[in-house]
Amino acid sequence: MTAAVTAPHAGAPRRASAAVLKAEFRIFRREPGALFWIMLFPTILLVVLGSIPSFRETDAGLGGIRLVDAYVPVTVLLSLIMAGLQAMPPLITGYRERGILRRMSATPVRPSAVLGAQMGIHGAAALVSALLSLAVGRLVFDVPLPRQAFGYVLALLLAIACGLALGALVSALARTTKAATAIGSAVFFPSMFSAGVWLPVQAMPDALARIVELAPLGAAAQALGEAAGGDWPSFSHLGVLVLWAVALSAGAARWFRWE
Amino acid sequence: MPIIEVHDLRKAYGGRTVVDGVSFAVEEGEIFGVLGPNGAGKTTTVECVEGLRVPDTGTVGVAGLDPVADHDMVTRILGAQLQESELQAKLTVREALELYAAFYPHPADWHPLAERLRLTDKLDSRFGKLSGGQKQRLFIALALIGNPRVVVLDELTTGLDPRARRDTWELIEDVRDRGVTVLLVTHFMEEAQRLCDRIAVIDKGRVAALDTPAGLISRAANSTVMSFTPSAPLDEHLLAALPAVTSVDHRDGRYTLNGTDETVDAAITLLARHHITAHQLRVSDATLDDAFLDLTGASA
């Protein structure tokens, strides 16, 4: 009888997790809707806004930069919002609702491998989309690349961590795909606003900007804006991002159910 | 030593008891059936064996392991086909087989499995586009892909056409012949009678009977059914007075008697004595169906 109980070997779980990641990546590539909204829409928005002549004029209210310059970090964050809030939560709750996670939990693989794969894929997609926005901004509209590159990357990674944790929390709280879409949308618009999609945070009245800075995407927008301008992002913005990432992750871990 | 042991298992959902003290033991290499009406607690019972549900009280052992505490170890030796589950809609059959094969330390080669379950020409179809029967066949393949020692099949042939059903039965018999233990939840009597070495009949969360299919049938109150159309009118009271008869039914000139072999012998003697010929005489043994209805009669 003891012969049956072979010791778990370390290579197997890694191989299984890699197989899950590979399968989920294939599925992700078969979702043209998600691919468009995450990968292309933010850059298209940048191109449309950048085509408006007034967006390419220096604006004293923005500290001497052009509106199109301010919109590059906004579109970077927009891709993150699309990936973390619009695409990921309905997908994960759908997996739970339809018993996909349940089937997997009857195998040696933990369903957490799927959650990990989805966060990795959506995070990477947001990152690639961010690079596309930066590249198009630089090549088409002469938007300088971030002058404080290291600070920019740090702020971007923290923002991605926040966005994915927020998406995971929505997936945890929503029992059904419909609820995930509804909660996702309810969080989606404040996130878009605080990221500065309608009005870049730098252009907001001071009192409003102070409040928006406390939101994860508002803090991210400010941190990216500072790094783009050549300054090290202020510790208060980075701190807000860290706090949100920790709190949202803890909430997601606390409330997430596999079925 | 039994490979699956369930002892005094109890499980309630929101105050409603679903499994109320179920015990049974499955020997290695047997096909063990769990039979019962809808809502009897069959699925909850096997989900405790699979480690997908935590028993309220009682113990469950699979190869000496606890399916909940040793979930990781149990999933390596136990393959499952669940009653309600799905795969990612845009995953193809081939990708699903490759994915699930990668989960196990010593997976089976999925090619012969796919061929056996007639999935070969569907390998590049996405799960979402498969018919109910094709999905079911894929789930059977996934239950076997890890080369399990124990396989738990919940509603094995639901949604399969008669041919696929027979093919699947042969496959399960072959699997058992290789020494794999099969725990089979079903409500198809024909399936249980053909496949199972032993059957636990579960009713209202309890084991109502546990025996071989033949043993269960012999327990049925009406083990023999005789029917005929008499050539001349017959006094029904004479039939009702026959030894061991349990019921007499008269419809459109045709009589149906439930009883035993003794009833049949006496009825033939009675008819001969009255010079009555029994036209279209049929005598049949009770089936598992009859035994099942007897055993679970109170809940009907």
Coordinates of C-alpha atoms in Angstrom, one line a residue:
Chain A
M1 CA 0.0 0.0 0.0
T2 CA 2.8 2.4 0.8
A3 CA 4.0 1.8 -2.8
A4 CA 1.1 3.9 -4.0
V5 CA 2.0 6.9 -2.0
T6 CA 4.9 8.2 -4.0
A7 CA 6.6 11.2 -2.7
P8 CA 5.6 14.4 -4.7
H9 CA 8.5 15.3 -6.9
A10 CA 9.4 19.0 -7.2
G11 CA 9.5 19.1 -11.0
A12 CA 5.9 18.1 -11.5
P13 CA 4.0 21.1 -10.1
R14 CA 6.2 23.4 -12.1
R15 CA 5.6 21.5 -15.3
A16 CA 1.9 21.5 -14.5
S17 CA 1.9 25.3 -13.9
A18 CA 3.8 25.9 -17.1
A19 CA 1.2 23.8 -19.0
V20 CA -1.6 25.9 -17.5
L21 CA 0.2 29.1 -18.4
K22 CA 0.7 27.8 -22.0
A23 CA -3.0 26.8 -22.4
E24 CA -4.3 30.0 -20.9
F25 CA -2.0 32.1 -23.1
R26 CA -3.4 30.2 -26.2
I27 CA -6.9 31.0 -25.0
F28 CA -6.1 34.6 -24.4
R29 CA -4.9 34.9 -28.0
R30 CA -8.2 33.6 -29.2
E31 CA -10.1 36.5 -27.6
P32 CA -10.1 39.2 -30.2
G33 CA -12.2 41.5 -28.1
A34 CA -9.9 41.5 -25.1
L35 CA -6.9 41.8 -27.3
F36 CA -8.3 44.9 -29.0
W37 CA -9.3 46.7 -25.8
I38 CA -6.1 45.9 -23.9
M39 CA -3.5 46.1 -26.7
L40 CA -4.8 48.5 -29.3
F41 CA -7.6 50.7 -27.9
P42 CA -5.3 52.8 -25.6
T43 CA -2.9 53.5 -28.4
I44 CA -5.7 54.3 -30.8
L45 CA -7.1 56.8 -28.3
L46 CA -3.7 58.4 -28.0
V47 CA -3.5 58.7 -31.8
V48 CA -7.0 60.2 -32.0
L49 CA -6.3 62.7 -29.3
G50 CA -2.9 63.5 -30.6
S51 CA -4.4 64.3 -34.0
I52 CA -6.3 67.3 -32.5
P53 CA -4.1 70.3 -33.0
S54 CA -4.8 72.0 -29.6
F55 CA -3.4 68.8 -27.9
R56 CA -0.1 69.5 -29.5
E57 CA 0.3 73.0 -28.1
T58 CA 2.3 73.7 -25.0
D59 CA 0.0 74.3 -22.0
A60 CA 1.2 76.5 -19.1
G61 CA -1.5 74.9 -16.9
L62 CA 0.3 71.5 -17.3
G63 CA 3.7 72.9 -16.3
G64 CA 4.8 73.7 -19.8
I65 CA 4.1 70.3 -21.4
R66 CA 1.6 69.5 -24.2
L67 CA -1.7 67.7 -23.5
V68 CA -0.5 64.8 -25.7
D69 CA 2.5 64.4 -23.5
A70 CA 0.2 64.2 -20.5
Y71 CA -1.9 61.6 -22.2
V72 CA 0.8 59.0 -22.8
P73 CA 0.8 57.9 -19.1
V74 CA -3.0 58.1 -19.2
T75 CA -3.1 55.6 -22.1
V76 CA -0.5 53.4 -20.3
L77 CA -2.9 53.2 -17.3
L78 CA -5.9 52.8 -19.6
S79 CA -4.4 49.5 -20.9
L80 CA -4.0 48.4 -17.3
I81 CA -7.6 49.2 -16.5
M82 CA -8.8 47.3 -19.5
A83 CA -6.7 44.3 -18.6
G84 CA -7.2 44.2 -14.9
L85 CA -10.8 45.4 -14.5
Q86 CA -12.6 44.8 -17.8
A87 CA -11.0 41.6 -19.1
M88 CA -9.8 39.5 -16.2
P89 CA -12.6 39.4 -13.6
P90 CA -15.4 38.2 -15.8
L91 CA -13.1 35.5 -17.2
I92 CA -12.1 34.2 -13.7
T93 CA -15.6 34.3 -12.4
G94 CA -16.7 32.5 -15.5
Y95 CA -14.2 29.8 -14.9
R96 CA -15.5 29.4 -11.4
E97 CA -19.2 29.6 -12.4
R98 CA -18.9 27.0 -15.1
G99 CA -16.9 24.4 -13.0
I100 CA -13.6 24.8 -14.9
L101 CA -11.8 25.5 -11.6
R102 CA -13.7 22.7 -9.9
R103 CA -12.6 20.2 -12.6
M104 CA -9.1 21.3 -12.1
S105 CA -9.3 20.9 -8.3
A106 CA -9.8 17.2 -8.8
T107 CA -6.3 17.0 -10.3
P108 CA -2.9 17.5 -8.7
V109 CA -2.9 21.1 -10.0
R110 CA -4.3 23.7 -7.7
P111 CA -6.8 26.1 -9.3
S112 CA -4.5 28.9 -8.0
A113 CA -2.3 28.0 -11.0
V114 CA -5.0 29.4 -13.3
L115 CA -5.3 32.6 -11.2
G116 CA -1.6 33.0 -11.4
A117 CA -1.5 32.4 -15.1
Q118 CA -4.3 34.9 -15.7
M119 CA -2.6 37.6 -13.6
G120 CA 0.7 37.0 -15.4
I121 CA -0.9 37.1 -18.9
H122 CA -3.0 40.2 -18.2
G123 CA -0.1 42.0 -16.5
A124 CA 2.2 41.2 -19.5
A125 CA -0.5 42.3 -21.9
A126 CA -0.8 45.6 -20.1
L127 CA 3.0 46.0 -20.1
V128 CA 3.2 45.4 -23.9
S129 CA 0.4 47.8 -24.5
A130 CA 2.2 50.4 -22.4
L131 CA 5.3 50.0 -24.4
L132 CA 3.2 50.4 -27.6
S133 CA 1.8 53.7 -26.2
L134 CA 5.2 54.9 -25.3
A135 CA 6.6 54.0 -28.8
V136 CA 3.8 55.5 -30.7
G137 CA 3.9 58.7 -28.5
R138 CA 7.6 59.0 -29.2
L139 CA 7.5 58.2 -33.0
V140 CA 4.3 59.9 -34.0
F141 CA 4.0 62.8 -31.6
D142 CA 7.6 63.4 -30.4
V143 CA 6.6 62.7 -26.8
P144 CA 10.0 62.2 -25.0
L145 CA 10.5 58.8 -23.5
P146 CA 10.4 58.9 -19.7
R147 CA 13.5 60.8 -18.5
Q148 CA 13.6 59.0 -15.2
A149 CA 13.3 55.5 -16.8
F150 CA 14.0 53.5 -13.6
G151 CA 11.4 55.4 -11.6
Y152 CA 8.9 55.0 -14.5
V153 CA 9.4 51.3 -14.6
L154 CA 9.0 51.0 -10.8
A155 CA 5.8 53.1 -10.8
L156 CA 4.5 51.1 -13.8
L157 CA 5.1 47.8 -12.1
L158 CA 3.5 48.9 -8.9
A159 CA 0.5 50.2 -10.9
I160 CA 0.2 46.9 -12.6
A161 CA 0.3 45.1 -9.3
C162 CA -2.5 47.4 -8.0
G163 CA -4.6 46.9 -11.2
L164 CA -4.3 43.1 -11.1
A165 CA -5.0 43.0 -7.3
L166 CA -8.1 45.2 -7.9
G167 CA -9.2 42.8 -10.6
A168 CA -8.6 39.8 -8.4
L169 CA -10.6 41.4 -5.6
V170 CA -13.5 42.0 -8.0
S171 CA -13.3 38.4 -9.1
A172 CA -13.3 37.4 -5.4
L173 CA -16.4 39.4 -4.5
A174 CA -18.4 38.7 -7.6
R175 CA -20.3 35.4 -7.5
T176 CA -21.3 35.4 -11.1
T177 CA -19.9 36.6 -14.4
K178 CA -22.7 39.1 -14.6
A179 CA -21.8 40.5 -11.2
A180 CA -18.1 40.6 -12.1
T181 CA -19.0 42.7 -15.2
A182 CA -21.2 44.9 -13.2
I183 CA -18.8 45.5 -10.3
G184 CA -15.9 45.8 -12.8
S185 CA -17.8 48.6 -14.6
A186 CA -18.6 50.3 -11.3
V187 CA -14.9 50.4 -10.5
F188 CA -14.0 51.0 -14.1
F189 CA -15.3 54.6 -14.5
P190 CA -13.8 55.9 -11.2
S191 CA -10.5 54.3 -12.2
M192 CA -10.6 55.8 -15.7
F193 CA -11.4 59.2 -14.1
S194 CA -8.6 59.0 -11.6
A195 CA -6.2 57.8 -14.2
G196 CA -7.0 61.0 -16.0
V197 CA -8.7 59.7 -19.1
W198 CA -11.1 62.7 -19.2
L199 CA -8.7 65.2 -17.7
P200 CA -5.1 64.4 -16.9
V201 CA -4.5 64.6 -13.1
Q202 CA -1.9 67.4 -13.7
A203 CA -4.7 69.5 -15.3
M204 CA -7.2 68.9 -12.5
P205 CA -7.9 71.7 -9.9
D206 CA -5.5 71.2 -6.9
A207 CA -8.2 70.2 -4.4
L208 CA -9.5 67.5 -6.8
A209 CA -6.0 66.3 -7.6
R210 CA -5.2 65.9 -3.9
I211 CA -8.2 63.5 -3.6
V212 CA -7.5 61.6 -6.8
E213 CA -3.9 61.1 -5.8
L214 CA -5.1 58.9 -3.0
A215 CA -6.8 56.5 -5.4
P216 CA -4.5 53.8 -6.9
L217 CA -4.7 55.0 -10.5
G218 CA -4.5 58.6 -9.5
A219 CA -1.3 57.9 -7.5
A220 CA 0.0 55.9 -10.5
A221 CA -0.8 58.7 -12.9
Q222 CA 1.1 61.2 -10.8
A223 CA 4.0 58.9 -10.3
L224 CA 4.3 58.2 -14.0
G225 CA 3.9 61.9 -14.8
E226 CA 6.8 62.8 -12.5
A227 CA 9.0 60.1 -13.9
A228 CA 8.2 61.1 -17.4
G229 CA 9.3 64.6 -16.6
G230 CA 12.6 63.4 -15.3
D231 CA 11.9 63.4 -11.5
W232 CA 12.0 60.5 -9.2
P233 CA 8.4 59.7 -8.4
S234 CA 7.5 61.1 -5.0
F235 CA 7.5 58.6 -2.2
S236 CA 4.0 59.5 -1.2
H237 CA 2.6 58.4 -4.6
L238 CA 4.7 55.2 -4.5
G239 CA 3.6 54.6 -0.9
V240 CA 0.0 55.0 -1.9
L241 CA 0.5 52.4 -4.6
V242 CA 2.2 49.9 -2.3
L243 CA -0.5 50.3 0.3
W244 CA -3.3 49.7 -2.3
A245 CA -1.5 46.7 -3.8
V246 CA -1.1 45.1 -0.3
A247 CA -4.6 45.9 0.8
L248 CA -6.3 44.8 -2.4
S249 CA -4.2 41.6 -2.6
A250 CA -5.1 40.8 1.0
G251 CA -8.8 41.3 0.3
A252 CA -8.6 39.1 -2.8
A253 CA -6.8 36.3 -0.9
R254 CA -9.3 36.6 2.0
W255 CA -12.5 36.4 0.0
F256 CA -11.6 34.4 -3.1
R257 CA -13.5 31.1 -3.4
W258 CA -12.7 28.4 -5.9
E259 CA -16.4 27.4 -6.3
Chain B
M1 CA -7.6 -4.4 2.5
P2 CA -10.2 -2.1 0.8
I3 CA -8.8 0.7 -1.4
I4 CA -11.8 3.0 -0.7
E5 CA -13.3 3.1 2.8
V6 CA -16.2 5.3 3.7
H7 CA -17.3 5.1 7.3
D8 CA -20.4 6.7 8.8
L9 CA -20.2 9.7 6.4
R10 CA -22.5 12.6 7.1
K11 CA -22.9 15.8 5.3
A12 CA -25.6 18.5 5.6
Y13 CA -26.1 21.7 3.6
G14 CA -27.7 24.5 5.5
G15 CA -29.4 22.2 8.0
R16 CA -30.6 19.8 5.3
T17 CA -29.0 16.4 5.8
V18 CA -27.9 15.0 2.4
V19 CA -25.7 12.1 3.5
D20 CA -26.8 10.5 6.7
G21 CA -24.3 7.8 7.8
V22 CA -23.1 6.2 4.7
S23 CA -20.6 3.3 5.0
F24 CA -19.1 1.0 2.4
A25 CA -15.7 -0.4 1.4
V26 CA -14.5 -1.0 -2.2
E27 CA -11.9 -3.7 -2.9
E28 CA -9.1 -3.1 -5.3
G29 CA -10.0 -4.0 -8.9
E30 CA -13.7 -4.1 -8.5
I31 CA -16.4 -1.9 -10.2
F32 CA -18.5 -0.6 -7.4
G33 CA -21.8 1.0 -8.2
V34 CA -23.6 3.7 -6.3
L35 CA -27.2 3.6 -7.3
G36 CA -30.1 5.7 -6.0
P37 CA -32.8 8.1 -6.9
N38 CA -32.1 11.8 -7.7
G39 CA -31.1 13.7 -4.6
A40 CA -30.3 10.6 -2.6
G41 CA -26.8 11.9 -1.8
K42 CA -24.8 9.8 -4.4
T43 CA -22.9 12.7 -5.8
T44 CA -22.1 14.3 -2.4
T45 CA -20.8 10.9 -1.2
V46 CA -18.4 10.4 -4.1
E47 CA -17.3 14.1 -3.9
C48 CA -16.2 13.4 -0.4
V49 CA -14.2 10.4 -1.8
E50 CA -12.7 12.8 -4.4
G51 CA -11.8 15.3 -1.7
L52 CA -13.9 18.0 -3.3
R53 CA -16.2 18.2 -0.2
V54 CA -15.3 18.0 3.4
P55 CA -17.4 15.5 5.4
D56 CA -19.2 16.9 8.5
T57 CA -18.4 13.7 10.4
G58 CA -17.2 10.3 9.5
T59 CA -14.1 9.2 7.7
V60 CA -13.1 8.6 4.1
G61 CA -10.0 6.8 3.0
V62 CA -8.5 6.3 -0.5
A63 CA -5.5 3.9 -0.4
G64 CA -5.1 4.8 3.2
L65 CA -5.0 8.5 2.5
D66 CA -7.4 11.3 3.6
P67 CA -8.9 12.9 0.4
V68 CA -9.0 16.3 2.1
A69 CA -5.8 16.4 4.2
D70 CA -3.8 14.5 1.6
H71 CA -5.6 16.0 -1.4
D72 CA -2.4 16.3 -3.4
M73 CA -1.5 12.7 -3.0
V74 CA -5.0 11.4 -3.6
T75 CA -5.4 13.4 -6.8
R76 CA -2.3 11.6 -8.2
I77 CA -3.9 8.2 -7.9
L78 CA -7.6 9.1 -8.4
G79 CA -9.1 10.1 -11.7
A80 CA -12.5 11.8 -11.6
Q81 CA -15.3 12.5 -14.0
L82 CA -17.5 15.1 -12.4
Q83 CA -21.2 15.5 -12.9
E84 CA -21.1 19.3 -13.4
S85 CA -18.0 20.8 -14.8
E86 CA -16.7 22.3 -18.0
L87 CA -13.4 23.2 -19.7
Q88 CA -12.3 26.5 -21.2
A89 CA -14.6 27.0 -24.2
K90 CA -11.8 28.0 -26.6
L91 CA -9.5 25.1 -25.6
T92 CA -9.3 22.4 -28.3
V93 CA -9.7 18.7 -27.4
R94 CA -6.0 18.0 -28.2
E95 CA -4.9 20.9 -25.9
A96 CA -7.2 19.7 -23.1
L97 CA -5.7 16.2 -23.3
E98 CA -2.1 17.6 -23.4
L99 CA -2.9 20.0 -20.5
Y100 CA -4.4 17.4 -18.2
A101 CA -1.7 14.9 -19.1
A102 CA 0.8 17.4 -17.9
F103 CA -0.8 17.5 -14.5
Y104 CA 0.1 13.9 -13.6
P105 CA 3.5 12.4 -12.7
H106 CA 3.0 9.3 -14.9
P107 CA 0.3 10.1 -17.5
A108 CA -1.1 7.7 -20.0
D109 CA -0.5 8.2 -23.7
W110 CA -3.6 10.1 -24.7
H111 CA -3.7 9.0 -28.4
P112 CA -5.1 5.5 -27.9
L113 CA -7.5 6.9 -25.3
A114 CA -8.8 9.5 -27.8
E115 CA -9.1 6.8 -30.4
R116 CA -11.0 4.5 -28.1
L117 CA -13.4 7.3 -27.2
R118 CA -13.8 8.3 -30.8
L119 CA -12.4 11.7 -30.3
T120 CA -9.7 11.5 -33.0
D121 CA -11.5 13.5 -35.6
K122 CA -12.4 16.1 -33.0
L123 CA -8.9 16.8 -31.7
D124 CA -8.8 20.3 -33.2
S125 CA -12.4 21.2 -32.2
R126 CA -12.8 23.6 -29.4
F127 CA -14.5 22.4 -26.2
G128 CA -17.3 25.0 -26.6
K129 CA -18.2 23.6 -30.0
L130 CA -18.5 19.9 -28.9
S131 CA -21.9 18.1 -28.5
G132 CA -22.9 16.9 -25.1
G133 CA -21.8 13.3 -25.9
Q134 CA -18.4 14.5 -27.2
K135 CA -17.9 16.6 -24.0
Q136 CA -18.8 13.5 -22.0
R137 CA -16.3 11.3 -23.9
L138 CA -13.6 13.9 -23.4
F139 CA -14.3 14.0 -19.6
I140 CA -14.0 10.2 -19.5
A141 CA -10.6 10.5 -21.3
L142 CA -9.5 13.1 -18.7
A143 CA -10.5 10.9 -15.8
L144 CA -8.3 8.1 -17.2
I145 CA -5.4 10.3 -18.4
G146 CA -3.4 10.2 -15.2
N147 CA -3.2 6.4 -15.2
P148 CA -5.2 6.4 -11.9
R149 CA -5.5 3.4 -9.5
V150 CA -9.0 4.5 -8.7
V151 CA -11.4 6.2 -11.1
V152 CA -14.6 7.8 -9.9
L153 CA -17.2 8.2 -12.6
D154 CA -20.4 10.2 -11.9
E155 CA -23.1 9.6 -14.4
L156 CA -20.7 7.9 -16.8
T157 CA -22.9 7.5 -19.9
T158 CA -25.4 10.4 -19.5
G159 CA -25.8 12.1 -22.9
L160 CA -24.2 9.2 -24.9
D161 CA -26.0 7.4 -27.7
P162 CA -26.5 3.7 -27.3
R163 CA -23.4 2.8 -29.3
A164 CA -21.1 5.2 -27.5
R165 CA -22.6 3.8 -24.2
R166 CA -21.7 0.3 -25.1
D167 CA -18.2 1.3 -26.2
T168 CA -17.8 3.1 -23.0
W169 CA -18.9 0.1 -21.0
E170 CA -16.3 -2.0 -22.8
L171 CA -13.6 0.6 -22.0
I172 CA -14.5 0.6 -18.3
E173 CA -14.4 -3.2 -18.2
D174 CA -10.9 -3.1 -19.9
V175 CA -9.8 -0.5 -17.3
R176 CA -11.0 -2.7 -14.5
D177 CA -9.3 -5.7 -16.1
R178 CA -6.0 -3.8 -15.8
G179 CA -6.6 -3.7 -12.0
V180 CA -8.0 -0.2 -11.7
T181 CA -10.8 0.2 -9.2
V182 CA -13.9 1.9 -10.5
L183 CA -16.5 3.8 -8.4
L184 CA -19.5 4.3 -10.6
V185 CA -22.4 6.6 -9.8
T186 CA -25.4 5.8 -12.0
H187 CA -29.1 5.7 -12.4
F188 CA -29.1 3.4 -15.4
M189 CA -30.0 -0.1 -14.2
E190 CA -28.7 -1.7 -17.4
E191 CA -25.4 -0.1 -16.8
A192 CA -25.2 -1.1 -13.2
Q193 CA -26.3 -4.7 -13.9
R194 CA -23.8 -5.0 -16.7
L195 CA -20.7 -3.4 -15.1
C196 CA -20.9 -3.5 -11.4
D197 CA -19.4 -6.3 -9.2
R198 CA -21.2 -4.8 -6.2
I199 CA -23.8 -2.1 -5.8
A200 CA -24.7 0.2 -2.9
V201 CA -28.2 1.4 -3.2
I202 CA -28.4 4.8 -1.6
D203 CA -31.8 6.3 -0.6
K204 CA -32.3 9.5 1.5
G205 CA -28.7 9.7 2.4
R206 CA -28.4 6.1 3.7
V207 CA -27.3 2.8 2.3
A208 CA -30.6 0.9 1.7
A209 CA -28.8 -2.2 0.4
L210 CA -25.3 -3.4 -0.5
D211 CA -24.9 -6.5 -2.6
T212 CA -24.1 -8.0 -6.0
P213 CA -26.6 -7.2 -8.8
A214 CA -27.8 -10.8 -8.6
G215 CA -28.1 -10.6 -4.8
L216 CA -30.1 -7.4 -5.1
I217 CA -32.5 -8.8 -7.7
S218 CA -33.2 -11.9 -5.5
R219 CA -34.2 -9.6 -2.7
A220 CA -36.9 -8.1 -4.8
A221 CA -40.4 -9.0 -3.4
N222 CA -41.6 -10.0 -6.9
S223 CA -38.8 -11.9 -8.3
T224 CA -40.9 -13.4 -11.2
V225 CA -43.5 -11.8 -13.4
M226 CA -45.8 -14.0 -15.5
S227 CA -48.3 -12.7 -18.0
F228 CA -50.8 -14.4 -20.4
T229 CA -54.1 -14.0 -22.3
P230 CA -56.4 -16.9 -21.3
S231 CA -58.4 -18.7 -24.1
A232 CA -61.5 -18.6 -21.9
P233 CA -62.8 -16.4 -19.1
L234 CA -61.1 -17.0 -15.8
D235 CA -62.1 -16.3 -12.2
E236 CA -59.6 -13.7 -11.0
H237 CA -60.0 -14.9 -7.4
L238 CA -58.5 -18.3 -8.3
L239 CA -55.3 -16.5 -9.5
A240 CA -55.2 -14.3 -6.3
A241 CA -55.3 -17.5 -4.2
L242 CA -52.2 -19.0 -5.9
P243 CA -49.2 -19.6 -3.6
A244 CA -46.7 -16.8 -3.2
V245 CA -48.6 -14.5 -5.5
T246 CA -48.2 -10.8 -4.6
S247 CA -50.3 -9.1 -7.1
V248 CA -52.7 -9.9 -10.0
D249 CA -53.4 -7.3 -12.7
H250 CA -56.1 -7.7 -15.3
R251 CA -56.2 -5.4 -18.3
D252 CA -57.8 -5.9 -21.7
G253 CA -58.2 -9.6 -21.2
R254 CA -54.6 -10.1 -20.2
Y255 CA -53.4 -11.1 -16.8
T256 CA -50.1 -10.2 -15.1
L257 CA -49.0 -12.1 -12.0
N258 CA -46.2 -11.1 -9.7
G259 CA -44.8 -13.9 -7.5
T260 CA -42.2 -16.5 -7.5
D261 CA -41.4 -19.7 -9.5
E262 CA -43.9 -21.5 -7.3
T263 CA -46.6 -19.1 -8.5
V264 CA -45.8 -19.9 -12.1
D265 CA -46.0 -23.7 -11.5
A266 CA -49.3 -23.4 -9.7
A267 CA -50.8 -21.1 -12.3
I268 CA -50.0 -23.5 -15.1
T269 CA -51.5 -26.4 -13.2
L270 CA -54.6 -24.3 -12.5
L271 CA -55.1 -23.3 -16.2
A272 CA -54.6 -27.0 -17.3
R273 CA -57.2 -28.1 -14.8
H274 CA -59.8 -25.6 -16.3
H275 CA -58.8 -26.5 -19.9
I276 CA -57.7 -23.0 -20.5
T277 CA -54.8 -22.3 -22.8
A278 CA -52.4 -19.4 -21.9
H279 CA -51.8 -17.4 -25.1
Q280 CA -48.7 -15.3 -25.5
L281 CA -47.4 -16.6 -22.2
R282 CA -44.4 -14.6 -20.9
V283 CA -42.4 -15.4 -17.8
S284 CA -39.6 -13.0 -16.8
D285 CA -37.3 -12.6 -13.9
A286 CA -37.3 -9.4 -12.0
T287 CA -34.7 -6.9 -13.1
L288 CA -32.5 -4.7 -11.1
D289 CA -35.1 -2.0 -11.9
D290 CA -37.7 -4.0 -9.9
A291 CA -35.3 -4.5 -7.0
F292 CA -34.4 -0.8 -7.1
L293 CA -38.0 0.3 -7.0
D294 CA -38.7 -2.1 -4.1
L295 CA -35.7 -0.9 -2.1
T296 CA -36.4 2.8 -2.7
G297 CA -40.1 2.4 -2.7
A298 CA -40.8 4.6 0.2
S299 CA -39.3 7.6 -1.4
A300 CA -41.2 7.3 -4.7

